[in-house]
Amino acid sequence: MDDYPGVTDSDPTKLQERHYYLLSELQTLVKDLPSSFQQRLSYNTLSDLALALIDGTVYEIVQGLLDIQHLTEKNLYNQRQKLHCEHQALKQDLVRKHKEAIQSCKSHNLALLKSTQQSEVEALEARVREEQKMMDKKIVSEIDQKVTDQQNTLEKAGVPGFYITTNPQELTMQMNLLELILKLQQKDPQAGLL
């Protein structure tokens, strides 16, 4: 609690004022959410969230998780781009090789050569599709793992509404809670005093 000037464990009035401020701001921010999610965020849930935010630790945790997520996404994007560039190079190399073969081919062998080349193109396209599919599965798996790690971290930090789940409605609720935390962090005059 010493991270915030004037907010200490021994000053219950300041703690209560800070809790009330955070709760009031959360109640205002919730009004921007779809009504179906507003209904699920009870006064008690918002009050518990305000309590979790009092000392600013959750802001730091959320920011750290956001930074890690952005780095992970950038890394996965770069891996996907690298694979795409490798595939483009393979395709260009095959086209060049085919052009050279056609130029040096005798006319009576041209039909056989074109048939062979078409098979090579189809094989390369199948390989490219398979490698892209495997990369995309890897990306989805890594993102899913990152979500689980984030849920686990926030649950251990005592942030209400966070636990490990794959339920789409619960994930959307958790994303809305994170959005509330980030918006409140921007509005909270004491959030920058860490």
PDB file of C-alpha atoms in Angstrom:
ATOM      1  CA  MET A   1       0.000   0.000   0.000  1.00  0.00           C
ATOM      2  CA  ASP A   2       2.971   2.297   0.437  1.00  0.00           C
ATOM      3  CA  ASP A   3       3.217   2.606  -3.350  1.00  0.00           C
ATOM      4  CA  TYR A   4       0.495   5.246  -3.220  1.00  0.00           C
ATOM      5  CA  PRO A   5       1.147   8.424  -1.241  1.00  0.00           C
ATOM      6  CA  GLY A   6      -1.379   8.695   1.551  1.00  0.00           C
ATOM      7  CA  VAL A   7      -2.707   5.144   1.144  1.00  0.00           C
ATOM      8  CA  THR A   8      -1.379   2.825   3.817  1.00  0.00           C
ATOM      9  CA  ASP A   9      -2.696  -0.185   5.665  1.00  0.00           C
ATOM     10  CA  SER A  10      -2.923   1.935   8.798  1.00  0.00           C
ATOM     11  CA  ASP A  11      -5.109   4.581   7.162  1.00  0.00           C
ATOM     12  CA  PRO A  12      -8.520   2.968   6.718  1.00  0.00           C
ATOM     13  CA  THR A  13     -10.139   6.258   5.701  1.00  0.00           C
ATOM     14  CA  LYS A  14      -7.768   6.700   2.738  1.00  0.00           C
ATOM     15  CA  LEU A  15      -8.229   3.047   1.779  1.00  0.00           C
ATOM     16  CA  GLN A  16     -12.004   3.433   1.890  1.00  0.00           C
ATOM     17  CA  GLU A  17     -11.837   6.627  -0.177  1.00  0.00           C
ATOM     18  CA  ARG A  18      -9.621   4.927  -2.774  1.00  0.00           C
ATOM     19  CA  HIS A  19     -11.888   1.873  -2.870  1.00  0.00           C
ATOM     20  CA  TYR A  20     -14.940   4.100  -3.352  1.00  0.00           C
ATOM     21  CA  TYR A  21     -13.181   6.070  -6.113  1.00  0.00           C
ATOM     22  CA  LEU A  22     -12.185   2.897  -7.992  1.00  0.00           C
ATOM     23  CA  LEU A  23     -15.635   1.338  -7.550  1.00  0.00           C
ATOM     24  CA  SER A  24     -17.335   4.501  -8.792  1.00  0.00           C
ATOM     25  CA  GLU A  25     -15.071   4.644 -11.856  1.00  0.00           C
ATOM     26  CA  LEU A  26     -15.660   0.948 -12.592  1.00  0.00           C
ATOM     27  CA  GLN A  27     -19.425   1.451 -12.368  1.00  0.00           C
ATOM     28  CA  THR A  28     -19.145   4.282 -14.877  1.00  0.00           C
ATOM     29  CA  LEU A  29     -16.929   2.268 -17.246  1.00  0.00           C
ATOM     30  CA  VAL A  30     -19.223  -0.771 -17.103  1.00  0.00           C
ATOM     31  CA  LYS A  31     -21.969   1.290 -18.749  1.00  0.00           C
ATOM     32  CA  ASP A  32     -19.960   1.133 -22.004  1.00  0.00           C
ATOM     33  CA  LEU A  33     -20.130  -2.678 -22.084  1.00  0.00           C
ATOM     34  CA  PRO A  34     -22.915  -4.613 -23.814  1.00  0.00           C
ATOM     35  CA  SER A  35     -25.908  -5.018 -21.497  1.00  0.00           C
ATOM     36  CA  SER A  36     -25.484  -8.805 -21.358  1.00  0.00           C
ATOM     37  CA  PHE A  37     -22.090  -8.304 -19.693  1.00  0.00           C
ATOM     38  CA  GLN A  38     -23.270  -5.424 -17.515  1.00  0.00           C
ATOM     39  CA  GLN A  39     -25.805  -7.778 -15.952  1.00  0.00           C
ATOM     40  CA  ARG A  40     -23.094 -10.307 -15.076  1.00  0.00           C
ATOM     41  CA  LEU A  41     -20.947  -7.732 -13.283  1.00  0.00           C
ATOM     42  CA  SER A  42     -22.618  -7.429  -9.914  1.00  0.00           C
ATOM     43  CA  TYR A  43     -21.880  -4.718  -7.384  1.00  0.00           C
ATOM     44  CA  ASN A  44     -19.929  -7.291  -5.347  1.00  0.00           C
ATOM     45  CA  THR A  45     -17.793  -8.287  -8.327  1.00  0.00           C
ATOM     46  CA  LEU A  46     -16.983  -4.659  -9.100  1.00  0.00           C
ATOM     47  CA  SER A  47     -16.285  -3.977  -5.420  1.00  0.00           C
ATOM     48  CA  ASP A  48     -13.920  -6.973  -5.278  1.00  0.00           C
ATOM     49  CA  LEU A  49     -12.211  -5.777  -8.452  1.00  0.00           C
ATOM     50  CA  ALA A  50     -11.795  -2.289  -6.950  1.00  0.00           C
ATOM     51  CA  LEU A  51     -10.221  -3.880  -3.851  1.00  0.00           C
ATOM     52  CA  ALA A  52      -7.822  -5.867  -6.036  1.00  0.00           C
ATOM     53  CA  LEU A  53      -6.787  -2.637  -7.794  1.00  0.00           C
ATOM     54  CA  ILE A  54      -6.206  -0.518  -4.673  1.00  0.00           C
ATOM     55  CA  ASP A  55      -2.433  -0.905  -4.420  1.00  0.00           C
ATOM     56  CA  GLY A  56      -1.685  -0.844  -8.162  1.00  0.00           C
ATOM     57  CA  THR A  57      -0.093  -4.289  -8.317  1.00  0.00           C
ATOM     58  CA  VAL A  58      -2.773  -5.610 -10.670  1.00  0.00           C
ATOM     59  CA  TYR A  59      -2.113  -2.706 -13.054  1.00  0.00           C
ATOM     60  CA  GLU A  60       1.542  -3.760 -13.190  1.00  0.00           C
ATOM     61  CA  ILE A  61       0.617  -7.412 -13.709  1.00  0.00           C
ATOM     62  CA  VAL A  62      -1.821  -6.596 -16.516  1.00  0.00           C
ATOM     63  CA  GLN A  63       0.727  -4.336 -18.206  1.00  0.00           C
ATOM     64  CA  GLY A  64       3.374  -7.059 -17.958  1.00  0.00           C
ATOM     65  CA  LEU A  65       1.000  -9.647 -19.418  1.00  0.00           C
ATOM     66  CA  LEU A  66       0.100  -7.237 -22.214  1.00  0.00           C
ATOM     67  CA  ASP A  67       3.779  -6.674 -23.023  1.00  0.00           C
ATOM     68  CA  ILE A  68       4.434 -10.433 -23.095  1.00  0.00           C
ATOM     69  CA  GLN A  69       1.379 -10.967 -25.302  1.00  0.00           C
ATOM     70  CA  HIS A  70       2.523  -8.316 -27.787  1.00  0.00           C
ATOM     71  CA  LEU A  71       6.012  -9.835 -27.971  1.00  0.00           C
ATOM     72  CA  THR A  72       4.542 -13.300 -28.476  1.00  0.00           C
ATOM     73  CA  GLU A  73       2.194 -12.081 -31.211  1.00  0.00           C
ATOM     74  CA  LYS A  74       5.031 -10.258 -32.978  1.00  0.00           C
ATOM     75  CA  ASN A  75       7.248 -13.342 -32.774  1.00  0.00           C
ATOM     76  CA  LEU A  76       4.500 -15.606 -34.142  1.00  0.00           C
ATOM     77  CA  TYR A  77       3.749 -13.132 -36.929  1.00  0.00           C
ATOM     78  CA  ASN A  78       7.451 -13.023 -37.857  1.00  0.00           C
ATOM     79  CA  GLN A  79       7.624 -16.835 -37.914  1.00  0.00           C
ATOM     80  CA  ARG A  80       4.583 -16.936 -40.207  1.00  0.00           C
ATOM     81  CA  GLN A  81       6.080 -14.275 -42.481  1.00  0.00           C
ATOM     82  CA  LYS A  82       9.392 -16.141 -42.636  1.00  0.00           C
ATOM     83  CA  LEU A  83       7.583 -19.316 -43.680  1.00  0.00           C
ATOM     84  CA  HIS A  84       5.615 -17.365 -46.294  1.00  0.00           C
ATOM     85  CA  CYS A  85       8.851 -15.880 -47.721  1.00  0.00           C
ATOM     86  CA  GLU A  86      10.452 -19.336 -47.830  1.00  0.00           C
ATOM     87  CA  HIS A  87       7.424 -20.634 -49.737  1.00  0.00           C
ATOM     88  CA  GLN A  88       7.557 -17.723 -52.172  1.00  0.00           C
ATOM     89  CA  ALA A  89      11.253 -18.416 -52.793  1.00  0.00           C
ATOM     90  CA  LEU A  90      10.544 -22.104 -53.418  1.00  0.00           C
ATOM     91  CA  LYS A  91       7.780 -21.231 -55.894  1.00  0.00           C
ATOM     92  CA  GLN A  92       9.965 -18.707 -57.728  1.00  0.00           C
ATOM     93  CA  ASP A  93      12.823 -21.202 -57.876  1.00  0.00           C
ATOM     94  CA  LEU A  94      10.512 -23.853 -59.317  1.00  0.00           C
ATOM     95  CA  VAL A  95       9.163 -21.424 -61.952  1.00  0.00           C
ATOM     96  CA  ARG A  96      12.734 -20.466 -62.950  1.00  0.00           C
ATOM     97  CA  LYS A  97      13.766 -24.127 -63.121  1.00  0.00           C
ATOM     98  CA  HIS A  98      10.712 -24.941 -65.254  1.00  0.00           C
ATOM     99  CA  LYS A  99      11.389 -22.085 -67.680  1.00  0.00           C
ATOM    100  CA  GLU A 100      14.989 -23.235 -68.133  1.00  0.00           C
ATOM    101  CA  ALA A 101      13.852 -26.809 -68.721  1.00  0.00           C
ATOM    102  CA  ILE A 102      11.278 -25.730 -71.307  1.00  0.00           C
ATOM    103  CA  GLN A 103      13.873 -23.636 -73.175  1.00  0.00           C
ATOM    104  CA  SER A 104      16.281 -26.538 -73.444  1.00  0.00           C
ATOM    105  CA  CYS A 105      13.641 -29.194 -74.122  1.00  0.00           C
ATOM    106  CA  LYS A 106      13.240 -30.904 -77.473  1.00  0.00           C
ATOM    107  CA  SER A 107       9.773 -30.393 -78.950  1.00  0.00           C
ATOM    108  CA  HIS A 108       8.883 -34.117 -78.918  1.00  0.00           C
ATOM    109  CA  ASN A 109       9.461 -34.216 -75.102  1.00  0.00           C
ATOM    110  CA  LEU A 110       7.548 -31.015 -74.314  1.00  0.00           C
ATOM    111  CA  ALA A 111       4.228 -32.687 -73.408  1.00  0.00           C
ATOM    112  CA  LEU A 112       5.953 -35.087 -70.985  1.00  0.00           C
ATOM    113  CA  LEU A 113       7.992 -32.249 -69.474  1.00  0.00           C
ATOM    114  CA  LYS A 114       4.895 -30.075 -68.929  1.00  0.00           C
ATOM    115  CA  SER A 115       3.090 -32.987 -67.294  1.00  0.00           C
ATOM    116  CA  THR A 116       6.050 -33.592 -64.977  1.00  0.00           C
ATOM    117  CA  GLN A 117       6.269 -29.907 -64.175  1.00  0.00           C
ATOM    118  CA  GLN A 118       2.551 -29.748 -63.362  1.00  0.00           C
ATOM    119  CA  SER A 119       3.039 -32.625 -60.912  1.00  0.00           C
ATOM    120  CA  GLU A 120       5.951 -30.761 -59.305  1.00  0.00           C
ATOM    121  CA  VAL A 121       3.830 -27.587 -58.951  1.00  0.00           C
ATOM    122  CA  GLU A 122       0.972 -29.552 -57.383  1.00  0.00           C
ATOM    123  CA  ALA A 123       3.363 -31.296 -54.979  1.00  0.00           C
ATOM    124  CA  LEU A 124       4.885 -27.972 -53.942  1.00  0.00           C
ATOM    125  CA  GLU A 125       1.437 -26.411 -53.463  1.00  0.00           C
ATOM    126  CA  ALA A 126       0.396 -29.364 -51.277  1.00  0.00           C
ATOM    127  CA  ARG A 127       3.598 -29.031 -49.235  1.00  0.00           C
ATOM    128  CA  VAL A 128       3.030 -25.278 -48.815  1.00  0.00           C
ATOM    129  CA  ARG A 129      -0.583 -25.809 -47.705  1.00  0.00           C
ATOM    130  CA  GLU A 130       0.463 -28.472 -45.196  1.00  0.00           C
ATOM    131  CA  GLU A 131       3.302 -26.370 -43.749  1.00  0.00           C
ATOM    132  CA  GLN A 132       1.025 -23.319 -43.469  1.00  0.00           C
ATOM    133  CA  LYS A 133      -1.631 -25.431 -41.775  1.00  0.00           C
ATOM    134  CA  MET A 134       0.945 -26.776 -39.291  1.00  0.00           C
ATOM    135  CA  MET A 135       2.243 -23.246 -38.616  1.00  0.00           C
ATOM    136  CA  ASP A 136      -1.280 -21.934 -38.065  1.00  0.00           C
ATOM    137  CA  LYS A 137      -2.023 -24.773 -35.629  1.00  0.00           C
ATOM    138  CA  LYS A 138       1.203 -23.969 -33.773  1.00  0.00           C
ATOM    139  CA  ILE A 139       0.238 -20.289 -33.599  1.00  0.00           C
ATOM    140  CA  VAL A 140      -3.247 -21.071 -32.260  1.00  0.00           C
ATOM    141  CA  SER A 141      -1.778 -23.484 -29.727  1.00  0.00           C
ATOM    142  CA  GLU A 142       0.764 -20.919 -28.488  1.00  0.00           C
ATOM    143  CA  ILE A 143      -1.890 -18.203 -28.230  1.00  0.00           C
ATOM    144  CA  ASP A 144      -4.197 -20.575 -26.332  1.00  0.00           C
ATOM    145  CA  GLN A 145      -1.329 -21.363 -23.946  1.00  0.00           C
ATOM    146  CA  LYS A 146      -0.652 -17.642 -23.467  1.00  0.00           C
ATOM    147  CA  VAL A 147      -4.339 -17.096 -22.581  1.00  0.00           C
ATOM    148  CA  THR A 148      -4.169 -19.922 -20.043  1.00  0.00           C
ATOM    149  CA  ASP A 149      -0.989 -18.439 -18.544  1.00  0.00           C
ATOM    150  CA  GLN A 150      -2.666 -15.029 -18.287  1.00  0.00           C
ATOM    151  CA  GLN A 151      -5.779 -16.493 -16.656  1.00  0.00           C
ATOM    152  CA  ASN A 152      -3.648 -18.402 -14.174  1.00  0.00           C
ATOM    153  CA  THR A 153      -1.541 -15.335 -13.317  1.00  0.00           C
ATOM    154  CA  LEU A 154      -4.577 -13.103 -12.794  1.00  0.00           C
ATOM    155  CA  GLU A 155      -6.366 -15.774 -10.756  1.00  0.00           C
ATOM    156  CA  LYS A 156      -3.322 -16.150  -8.488  1.00  0.00           C
ATOM    157  CA  ALA A 157      -3.190 -12.342  -8.156  1.00  0.00           C
ATOM    158  CA  GLY A 158      -6.741 -12.456  -6.791  1.00  0.00           C
ATOM    159  CA  VAL A 159      -8.428 -10.634  -9.662  1.00  0.00           C
ATOM    160  CA  PRO A 160     -12.145 -11.498  -9.574  1.00  0.00           C
ATOM    161  CA  GLY A 161     -13.547 -13.269 -12.630  1.00  0.00           C
ATOM    162  CA  PHE A 162     -10.259 -14.860 -13.658  1.00  0.00           C
ATOM    163  CA  TYR A 163      -9.725 -18.590 -13.747  1.00  0.00           C
ATOM    164  CA  ILE A 164      -8.644 -21.041 -16.411  1.00  0.00           C
ATOM    165  CA  THR A 165     -11.437 -21.605 -18.922  1.00  0.00           C
ATOM    166  CA  THR A 166     -11.991 -22.130 -22.633  1.00  0.00           C
ATOM    167  CA  ASN A 167     -15.681 -21.188 -22.508  1.00  0.00           C
ATOM    168  CA  PRO A 168     -16.124 -18.417 -25.130  1.00  0.00           C
ATOM    169  CA  GLN A 169     -18.604 -16.456 -22.970  1.00  0.00           C
ATOM    170  CA  GLU A 170     -16.274 -16.558 -19.980  1.00  0.00           C
ATOM    171  CA  LEU A 171     -13.315 -15.567 -22.154  1.00  0.00           C
ATOM    172  CA  THR A 172     -15.289 -12.590 -23.450  1.00  0.00           C
ATOM    173  CA  MET A 173     -16.175 -11.643 -19.868  1.00  0.00           C
ATOM    174  CA  GLN A 174     -12.497 -11.832 -18.894  1.00  0.00           C
ATOM    175  CA  MET A 175     -11.550  -9.683 -21.893  1.00  0.00           C
ATOM    176  CA  ASN A 176     -14.160  -7.141 -20.789  1.00  0.00           C
ATOM    177  CA  LEU A 177     -12.716  -7.164 -17.261  1.00  0.00           C
ATOM    178  CA  LEU A 178      -9.237  -6.568 -18.686  1.00  0.00           C
ATOM    179  CA  GLU A 179     -10.599  -3.717 -20.775  1.00  0.00           C
ATOM    180  CA  LEU A 180     -12.116  -2.181 -17.634  1.00  0.00           C
ATOM    181  CA  ILE A 181      -8.799  -2.497 -15.808  1.00  0.00           C
ATOM    182  CA  LEU A 182      -6.868  -0.876 -18.678  1.00  0.00           C
ATOM    183  CA  LYS A 183      -9.364   1.966 -19.040  1.00  0.00           C
ATOM    184  CA  LEU A 184      -9.378   2.549 -15.300  1.00  0.00           C
ATOM    185  CA  GLN A 185      -5.580   2.564 -15.274  1.00  0.00           C
ATOM    186  CA  GLN A 186      -5.651   5.407 -17.804  1.00  0.00           C
ATOM    187  CA  LYS A 187      -8.162   7.383 -15.720  1.00  0.00           C
ATOM    188  CA  ASP A 188      -6.672   6.610 -12.291  1.00  0.00           C
ATOM    189  CA  PRO A 189      -4.553   9.566 -11.194  1.00  0.00           C
ATOM    190  CA  GLN A 190      -2.583   7.343  -8.812  1.00  0.00           C
ATOM    191  CA  ALA A 191      -1.887   4.556 -11.346  1.00  0.00           C
ATOM    192  CA  GLY A 192       1.170   6.370 -12.687  1.00  0.00           C
ATOM    193  CA  LEU A 193       2.709   6.840  -9.241  1.00  0.00           C
ATOM    194  CA  LEU A 194       4.061   3.290  -9.010  1.00  0.00           C
TER     195      LEU A 194
END
